PDB file of C-alpha atoms in Angstrom:
ATOM      1  CA  MET A   1       6.368  -2.414  43.001  1.00  0.00           C
ATOM      2  CA  SER A   2       5.164  -5.057  40.542  1.00  0.00           C
ATOM      3  CA  GLY A   3       3.826  -8.187  42.366  1.00  0.00           C
ATOM      4  CA  HIS A   4       5.730 -11.475  41.822  1.00  0.00           C
ATOM      5  CA  GLY A   5       4.066 -14.179  43.792  1.00  0.00           C
ATOM      6  CA  HIS A   6       4.383 -16.875  41.228  1.00  0.00           C
ATOM      7  CA  SER A   7       4.719 -20.491  41.748  1.00  0.00           C
ATOM      8  CA  HIS A   8       6.471 -22.942  39.087  1.00  0.00           C
ATOM      9  CA  GLY A   9       5.152 -26.100  40.589  1.00  0.00           C
ATOM     10  CA  GLY A  10       8.392 -28.447  41.096  1.00  0.00           C
ATOM     11  CA  GLY A  11      10.641 -26.227  39.736  1.00  0.00           C
ATOM     12  CA  HIS A  12      12.304 -25.745  36.243  1.00  0.00           C
ATOM     13  CA  SER A  13      13.986 -28.741  34.757  1.00  0.00           C
ATOM     14  CA  HIS A  14      15.379 -27.185  31.433  1.00  0.00           C
ATOM     15  CA  GLY A  15      17.558 -29.070  28.768  1.00  0.00           C
ATOM     16  CA  CYS A  16      20.780 -27.809  28.001  1.00  0.00           C
ATOM     17  CA  CYS A  17      21.259 -24.153  27.461  1.00  0.00           C
ATOM     18  CA  GLU A  18      22.914 -22.948  24.384  1.00  0.00           C
ATOM     19  CA  CYS A  19      26.018 -21.248  25.471  1.00  0.00           C
ATOM     20  CA  ASP A  20      27.870 -20.397  22.184  1.00  0.00           C
ATOM     21  CA  HIS A  21      27.875 -16.585  21.203  1.00  0.00           C
ATOM     22  CA  GLU A  22      29.924 -14.398  18.910  1.00  0.00           C
ATOM     23  CA  PRO A  23      31.187 -10.961  19.392  1.00  0.00           C
ATOM     24  CA  ALA A  24      28.621  -8.151  18.883  1.00  0.00           C
ATOM     25  CA  GLU A  25      28.071  -6.423  15.614  1.00  0.00           C
ATOM     26  CA  ARG A  26      28.444  -2.727  15.608  1.00  0.00           C
ATOM     27  CA  GLY A  27      25.709  -0.751  16.941  1.00  0.00           C
ATOM     28  CA  VAL A  28      24.112   0.272  13.955  1.00  0.00           C
ATOM     29  CA  GLU A  29      22.397  -3.095  13.949  1.00  0.00           C
ATOM     30  CA  TYR A  30      20.999  -2.782  17.365  1.00  0.00           C
ATOM     31  CA  GLU A  31      18.253  -0.538  16.536  1.00  0.00           C
ATOM     32  CA  LEU A  32      15.311  -2.529  16.928  1.00  0.00           C
ATOM     33  CA  TYR A  33      14.639  -0.625  20.610  1.00  0.00           C
ATOM     34  CA  ARG A  34      13.246   2.029  18.337  1.00  0.00           C
ATOM     35  CA  ARG A  35      10.653  -0.491  17.138  1.00  0.00           C
ATOM     36  CA  ILE A  36       9.403  -1.376  20.842  1.00  0.00           C
ATOM     37  CA  ASP A  37       5.828  -0.180  21.772  1.00  0.00           C
ATOM     38  CA  ILE A  38       7.794   1.382  24.996  1.00  0.00           C
ATOM     39  CA  GLU A  39       4.547   2.554  26.676  1.00  0.00           C
ATOM     40  CA  LYS A  40       3.138  -1.167  26.522  1.00  0.00           C
ATOM     41  CA  LEU A  41       6.285  -2.822  27.553  1.00  0.00           C
ATOM     42  CA  GLN A  42       6.198  -4.684  30.665  1.00  0.00           C
ATOM     43  CA  CYS A  43       8.689  -5.891  33.276  1.00  0.00           C
ATOM     44  CA  LEU A  44       7.246  -8.249  35.891  1.00  0.00           C
ATOM     45  CA  ASN A  45       9.289  -8.450  39.387  1.00  0.00           C
ATOM     46  CA  GLU A  46      10.863  -5.038  38.923  1.00  0.00           C
ATOM     47  CA  SER A  47      11.634  -3.397  42.286  1.00  0.00           C
ATOM     48  CA  ARG A  48      10.521   0.019  40.890  1.00  0.00           C
ATOM     49  CA  ASP A  49       7.531   0.303  38.217  1.00  0.00           C
ATOM     50  CA  GLY A  50       8.890   1.398  34.955  1.00  0.00           C
ATOM     51  CA  ASP A  51      12.778   0.685  35.357  1.00  0.00           C
ATOM     52  CA  GLY A  52      12.397  -2.421  32.957  1.00  0.00           C
ATOM     53  CA  LYS A  53      11.851   0.152  30.131  1.00  0.00           C
ATOM     54  CA  LEU A  54      15.092   1.875  30.833  1.00  0.00           C
ATOM     55  CA  VAL A  55      17.412  -1.112  29.884  1.00  0.00           C
ATOM     56  CA  PHE A  56      16.105  -0.761  26.025  1.00  0.00           C
ATOM     57  CA  LYS A  57      18.514   2.067  25.308  1.00  0.00           C
ATOM     58  CA  PRO A  58      20.919   3.117  22.319  1.00  0.00           C
ATOM     59  CA  TRP A  59      24.160   1.520  21.780  1.00  0.00           C
ATOM     60  CA  ASP A  60      26.038   4.202  22.824  1.00  0.00           C
ATOM     61  CA  GLN A  61      24.370   4.198  26.250  1.00  0.00           C
ATOM     62  CA  ARG A  62      25.108   0.520  26.845  1.00  0.00           C
ATOM     63  CA  THR A  63      27.373   0.758  29.685  1.00  0.00           C
ATOM     64  CA  ASP A  64      25.289   3.718  31.245  1.00  0.00           C
ATOM     65  CA  ARG A  65      24.945   2.607  34.940  1.00  0.00           C
ATOM     66  CA  MET A  66      22.344   5.176  35.895  1.00  0.00           C
ATOM     67  CA  LYS A  67      19.519   3.569  34.116  1.00  0.00           C
ATOM     68  CA  PHE A  68      18.948  -0.187  35.105  1.00  0.00           C
ATOM     69  CA  VAL A  69      16.520  -2.501  36.427  1.00  0.00           C
ATOM     70  CA  GLU A  70      16.644  -4.599  39.589  1.00  0.00           C
ATOM     71  CA  SER A  71      14.257  -7.583  40.630  1.00  0.00           C
ATOM     72  CA  ASP A  72      12.332  -7.427  43.415  1.00  0.00           C
ATOM     73  CA  ALA A  73      10.907 -10.430  45.457  1.00  0.00           C
ATOM     74  CA  ASP A  74      13.563 -12.883  44.125  1.00  0.00           C
ATOM     75  CA  GLU A  75      16.279 -12.956  41.073  1.00  0.00           C
ATOM     76  CA  GLU A  76      13.392 -13.406  38.357  1.00  0.00           C
ATOM     77  CA  LEU A  77      12.723 -11.001  35.819  1.00  0.00           C
ATOM     78  CA  LEU A  78       9.896 -11.306  33.028  1.00  0.00           C
ATOM     79  CA  PHE A  79      10.015  -8.745  30.021  1.00  0.00           C
ATOM     80  CA  ASN A  80       6.983  -8.319  27.664  1.00  0.00           C
ATOM     81  CA  ILE A  81       8.232  -6.544  24.729  1.00  0.00           C
ATOM     82  CA  PRO A  82       5.573  -5.586  22.089  1.00  0.00           C
ATOM     83  CA  PHE A  83       6.840  -4.414  18.652  1.00  0.00           C
ATOM     84  CA  THR A  84       5.061  -1.862  16.550  1.00  0.00           C
ATOM     85  CA  GLY A  85       5.469  -4.231  13.355  1.00  0.00           C
ATOM     86  CA  SER A  86       7.042  -7.579  12.753  1.00  0.00           C
ATOM     87  CA  VAL A  87      10.761  -8.437  13.721  1.00  0.00           C
ATOM     88  CA  LYS A  88      13.067 -11.034  12.485  1.00  0.00           C
ATOM     89  CA  LEU A  89      15.266 -11.392  15.821  1.00  0.00           C
ATOM     90  CA  LYS A  90      18.855 -12.322  15.074  1.00  0.00           C
ATOM     91  CA  GLY A  91      20.758 -11.886  18.338  1.00  0.00           C
ATOM     92  CA  ILE A  92      20.556 -10.456  21.648  1.00  0.00           C
ATOM     93  CA  ILE A  93      23.044  -8.798  24.055  1.00  0.00           C
ATOM     94  CA  ILE A  94      22.100  -8.617  27.813  1.00  0.00           C
ATOM     95  CA  SER A  95      24.577  -6.897  30.254  1.00  0.00           C
ATOM     96  CA  GLY A  96      24.697  -6.618  33.998  1.00  0.00           C
ATOM     97  CA  GLU A  97      26.987  -5.934  36.941  1.00  0.00           C
ATOM     98  CA  ASP A  98      30.315  -7.957  37.017  1.00  0.00           C
ATOM     99  CA  ASP A  99      29.361  -9.700  40.065  1.00  0.00           C
ATOM    100  CA  GLU A 100      26.744 -12.396  41.225  1.00  0.00           C
ATOM    101  CA  SER A 101      23.456 -10.212  40.274  1.00  0.00           C
ATOM    102  CA  HIS A 102      24.349 -10.561  36.523  1.00  0.00           C
ATOM    103  CA  PRO A 103      21.725 -12.644  34.916  1.00  0.00           C
ATOM    104  CA  ALA A 104      22.926 -16.315  34.417  1.00  0.00           C
ATOM    105  CA  GLU A 105      20.077 -17.780  32.269  1.00  0.00           C
ATOM    106  CA  MET A 106      17.698 -16.325  29.663  1.00  0.00           C
ATOM    107  CA  ARG A 107      14.811 -17.971  28.119  1.00  0.00           C
ATOM    108  CA  LEU A 108      12.779 -16.466  24.938  1.00  0.00           C
ATOM    109  CA  TYR A 109       9.226 -16.831  24.094  1.00  0.00           C
ATOM    110  CA  LYS A 110       7.468 -15.289  21.247  1.00  0.00           C
ATOM    111  CA  ASN A 111       4.089 -13.879  20.472  1.00  0.00           C
ATOM    112  CA  ILE A 112       2.510 -14.568  23.938  1.00  0.00           C
ATOM    113  CA  PRO A 113       1.392 -11.316  25.111  1.00  0.00           C
ATOM    114  CA  GLN A 114       0.716 -10.478  28.997  1.00  0.00           C
ATOM    115  CA  MET A 115       2.743 -13.400  29.530  1.00  0.00           C
ATOM    116  CA  SER A 116       2.868 -14.140  33.346  1.00  0.00           C
ATOM    117  CA  PHE A 117       5.474 -16.068  35.468  1.00  0.00           C
ATOM    118  CA  ASP A 118       2.998 -19.050  35.336  1.00  0.00           C
ATOM    119  CA  ASP A 119       3.363 -19.418  31.720  1.00  0.00           C
ATOM    120  CA  THR A 120       7.031 -19.823  32.031  1.00  0.00           C
ATOM    121  CA  SER A 121       6.826 -23.312  32.667  1.00  0.00           C
ATOM    122  CA  ARG A 122       6.067 -24.104  29.086  1.00  0.00           C
ATOM    123  CA  GLU A 123       9.171 -24.792  26.763  1.00  0.00           C
ATOM    124  CA  PRO A 124      10.872 -21.593  25.521  1.00  0.00           C
ATOM    125  CA  GLU A 125      11.623 -21.157  21.933  1.00  0.00           C
ATOM    126  CA  GLN A 126      15.407 -21.104  22.830  1.00  0.00           C
ATOM    127  CA  ALA A 127      17.322 -20.548  26.256  1.00  0.00           C
ATOM    128  CA  PHE A 128      20.761 -19.497  26.761  1.00  0.00           C
ATOM    129  CA  CYS A 129      23.187 -19.917  29.560  1.00  0.00           C
ATOM    130  CA  LEU A 130      24.920 -16.413  30.158  1.00  0.00           C
ATOM    131  CA  ASN A 131      28.096 -15.140  30.713  1.00  0.00           C
ATOM    132  CA  ARG A 132      28.859 -12.054  32.875  1.00  0.00           C
ATOM    133  CA  ASP A 133      29.108  -9.235  30.360  1.00  0.00           C
ATOM    134  CA  PRO A 134      29.330  -5.964  32.189  1.00  0.00           C
ATOM    135  CA  LEU A 135      30.726  -4.157  28.906  1.00  0.00           C
ATOM    136  CA  ALA A 136      27.918  -5.460  26.695  1.00  0.00           C
ATOM    137  CA  GLU A 137      30.255  -7.341  24.191  1.00  0.00           C
ATOM    138  CA  LEU A 138      28.631 -10.669  23.954  1.00  0.00           C
ATOM    139  CA  GLU A 139      25.804 -11.577  21.395  1.00  0.00           C
ATOM    140  CA  TYR A 140      23.651 -14.640  21.680  1.00  0.00           C
ATOM    141  CA  PRO A 141      22.509 -15.594  18.243  1.00  0.00           C
ATOM    142  CA  THR A 142      18.794 -16.515  17.881  1.00  0.00           C
ATOM    143  CA  LYS A 143      17.578 -19.630  15.689  1.00  0.00           C
ATOM    144  CA  ILE A 144      16.278 -17.213  12.960  1.00  0.00           C
ATOM    145  CA  ALA A 145      13.696 -19.505  11.581  1.00  0.00           C
ATOM    146  CA  ARG A 146      12.074 -19.499  15.166  1.00  0.00           C
ATOM    147  CA  PHE A 147      12.032 -15.800  15.496  1.00  0.00           C
ATOM    148  CA  SER A 148      11.226 -14.662  11.896  1.00  0.00           C
ATOM    149  CA  ASN A 149       7.762 -13.307  12.625  1.00  0.00           C
ATOM    150  CA  VAL A 150       7.621 -11.753  15.986  1.00  0.00           C
ATOM    151  CA  GLN A 151       5.113  -9.307  16.821  1.00  0.00           C
ATOM    152  CA  HIS A 152       5.618  -9.846  20.665  1.00  0.00           C
ATOM    153  CA  LEU A 153       8.979 -11.014  22.376  1.00  0.00           C
ATOM    154  CA  SER A 154       9.161 -12.250  26.310  1.00  0.00           C
ATOM    155  CA  ILE A 155      12.334 -12.617  27.878  1.00  0.00           C
ATOM    156  CA  HIS A 156      12.524 -14.469  31.035  1.00  0.00           C
ATOM    157  CA  ILE A 157      15.504 -14.094  33.328  1.00  0.00           C
ATOM    158  CA  SER A 158      15.227 -17.197  35.333  1.00  0.00           C
ATOM    159  CA  ARG A 159      18.396 -16.670  37.460  1.00  0.00           C
ATOM    160  CA  ASN A 160      21.697 -15.116  38.406  1.00  0.00           C
ATOM    161  CA  PHE A 161      24.791 -16.135  39.501  1.00  0.00           C
ATOM    162  CA  GLY A 162      23.782 -16.438  43.304  1.00  0.00           C
ATOM    163  CA  ALA A 163      22.610 -13.034  44.368  1.00  0.00           C
ATOM    164  CA  GLU A 164      19.439 -12.198  46.078  1.00  0.00           C
ATOM    165  CA  SER A 165      18.320  -9.672  43.270  1.00  0.00           C
ATOM    166  CA  THR A 166      19.108  -9.314  39.576  1.00  0.00           C
ATOM    167  CA  HIS A 167      20.505  -6.263  38.100  1.00  0.00           C
ATOM    168  CA  VAL A 168      19.999  -5.635  34.089  1.00  0.00           C
ATOM    169  CA  TYR A 169      21.917  -2.567  32.694  1.00  0.00           C
ATOM    170  CA  TYR A 170      21.189  -3.233  29.064  1.00  0.00           C
ATOM    171  CA  ILE A 171      19.188  -5.494  26.568  1.00  0.00           C
ATOM    172  CA  GLY A 172      20.288  -5.108  22.825  1.00  0.00           C
ATOM    173  CA  LEU A 173      18.217  -6.607  19.973  1.00  0.00           C
ATOM    174  CA  ARG A 174      19.434  -7.006  16.730  1.00  0.00           C
ATOM    175  CA  GLY A 175      17.316  -7.991  13.455  1.00  0.00           C
ATOM    176  CA  GLU A 176      15.114  -6.872  10.834  1.00  0.00           C
ATOM    177  CA  TYR A 177      11.912  -5.005  10.877  1.00  0.00           C
ATOM    178  CA  THR A 178       8.744  -4.927   8.816  1.00  0.00           C
ATOM    179  CA  GLU A 179       6.112  -2.208   8.999  1.00  0.00           C
ATOM    180  CA  ALA A 180       2.608  -3.360  10.186  1.00  0.00           C
ATOM    181  CA  HIS A 181       0.286  -2.769   7.059  1.00  0.00           C
ATOM    182  CA  ARG A 182      -2.774  -1.388   8.811  1.00  0.00           C
ATOM    183  CA  HIS A 183      -3.856   0.477   5.554  1.00  0.00           C
ATOM    184  CA  GLU A 184      -5.334  -2.594   3.779  1.00  0.00           C
ATOM    185  CA  VAL A 185      -8.120  -2.582   6.066  1.00  0.00           C
ATOM    186  CA  THR A 186      -8.970   0.585   4.964  1.00  0.00           C
ATOM    187  CA  ILE A 187      -8.698  -0.141   1.252  1.00  0.00           C
ATOM    188  CA  CYS A 188     -11.082  -3.153   1.794  1.00  0.00           C
ATOM    189  CA  ASN A 189     -13.675  -0.999   3.585  1.00  0.00           C
ATOM    190  CA  TYR A 190     -13.664   1.629   0.920  1.00  0.00           C
ATOM    191  CA  GLU A 191     -14.265  -0.922  -1.769  1.00  0.00           C
ATOM    192  CA  ALA A 192     -17.051  -2.663   0.015  1.00  0.00           C
ATOM    193  CA  ALA A 193     -18.754   0.623   0.211  1.00  0.00           C
ATOM    194  CA  ALA A 194     -19.592   0.763  -3.313  1.00  0.00           C
ATOM    195  CA  ASN A 195     -22.055   3.723  -4.685  1.00  0.00           C
ATOM    196  CA  PRO A 196     -25.341   2.202  -5.786  1.00  0.00           C
ATOM    197  CA  ALA A 197     -25.820   5.089  -8.258  1.00  0.00           C
ATOM    198  CA  ASP A 198     -22.784   3.490 -10.157  1.00  0.00           C
ATOM    199  CA  HIS A 199     -24.959   0.440 -11.022  1.00  0.00           C
ATOM    200  CA  LYS A 200     -28.085   1.807 -12.035  1.00  0.00           C
ATOM    201  CA  GLU A 201     -27.853   1.090 -15.689  1.00  0.00           C
ATOM    202  CA  THR A 202     -27.242  -2.688 -14.960  1.00  0.00           C
ATOM    203  CA  ILE A 203     -30.508  -3.187 -12.964  1.00  0.00           C
ATOM    204  CA  LYS A 204     -33.343  -4.506 -14.991  1.00  0.00           C
ATOM    205  CA  PRO A 205     -36.924  -5.577 -14.187  1.00  0.00           C
ATOM    206  CA  GLN A 206     -37.244  -9.129 -12.668  1.00  0.00           C
ATOM    207  CA  THR A 207     -39.919  -9.980 -15.102  1.00  0.00           C
ATOM    208  CA  GLN A 208     -37.661 -10.361 -17.818  1.00  0.00           C
ATOM    209  CA  PHE A 209     -36.366 -13.658 -16.097  1.00  0.00           C
ATOM    210  CA  ILE A 210     -39.624 -15.159 -15.543  1.00  0.00           C
ATOM    211  CA  SER A 211     -40.694 -17.750 -18.264  1.00  0.00           C
TER     212      SER A 211
END
């Protein structure tokens, strides 16, 4: 069981959520779950360890009720999602049960690894009021300029529609992915390790430079 025990100090006082959304694109665009470093993904306040990883699944499994995450101490959940490269995030779908346990607000943060509930007091990059969406049909479009270079995404489910705990069945991420260029470091190291034998002919006695 993941410990919760967070205090927000005076509670949240968010501005207006952005509640506009569009019908979801087809599932071929919801492939970013493949680019998540799933072993390092964290879900804080999940009732059972590891369940938070289960909701990032293929499009054709989005309505599967066998895999889900439920909150523990209260209605909040915090997903820390590391990617294996750089992501331009364009949209999110979040689906739960068609009752009061469905998430009602989602707050997005980028590039804050190991984010805790204490960190959620800061202003998010974007926040959404959510509708109940048991069939995973509603997409919430992000402000792409703010999410164009994301290595780590945090999703804070701050409240639901009134239940003691929150259920999430599916989180879909739409966007573009760029592979991390780790080989550049190797190339630099290789070039820096030049063979001194290559420069023998250029070495001249220092006495030539003494007048």
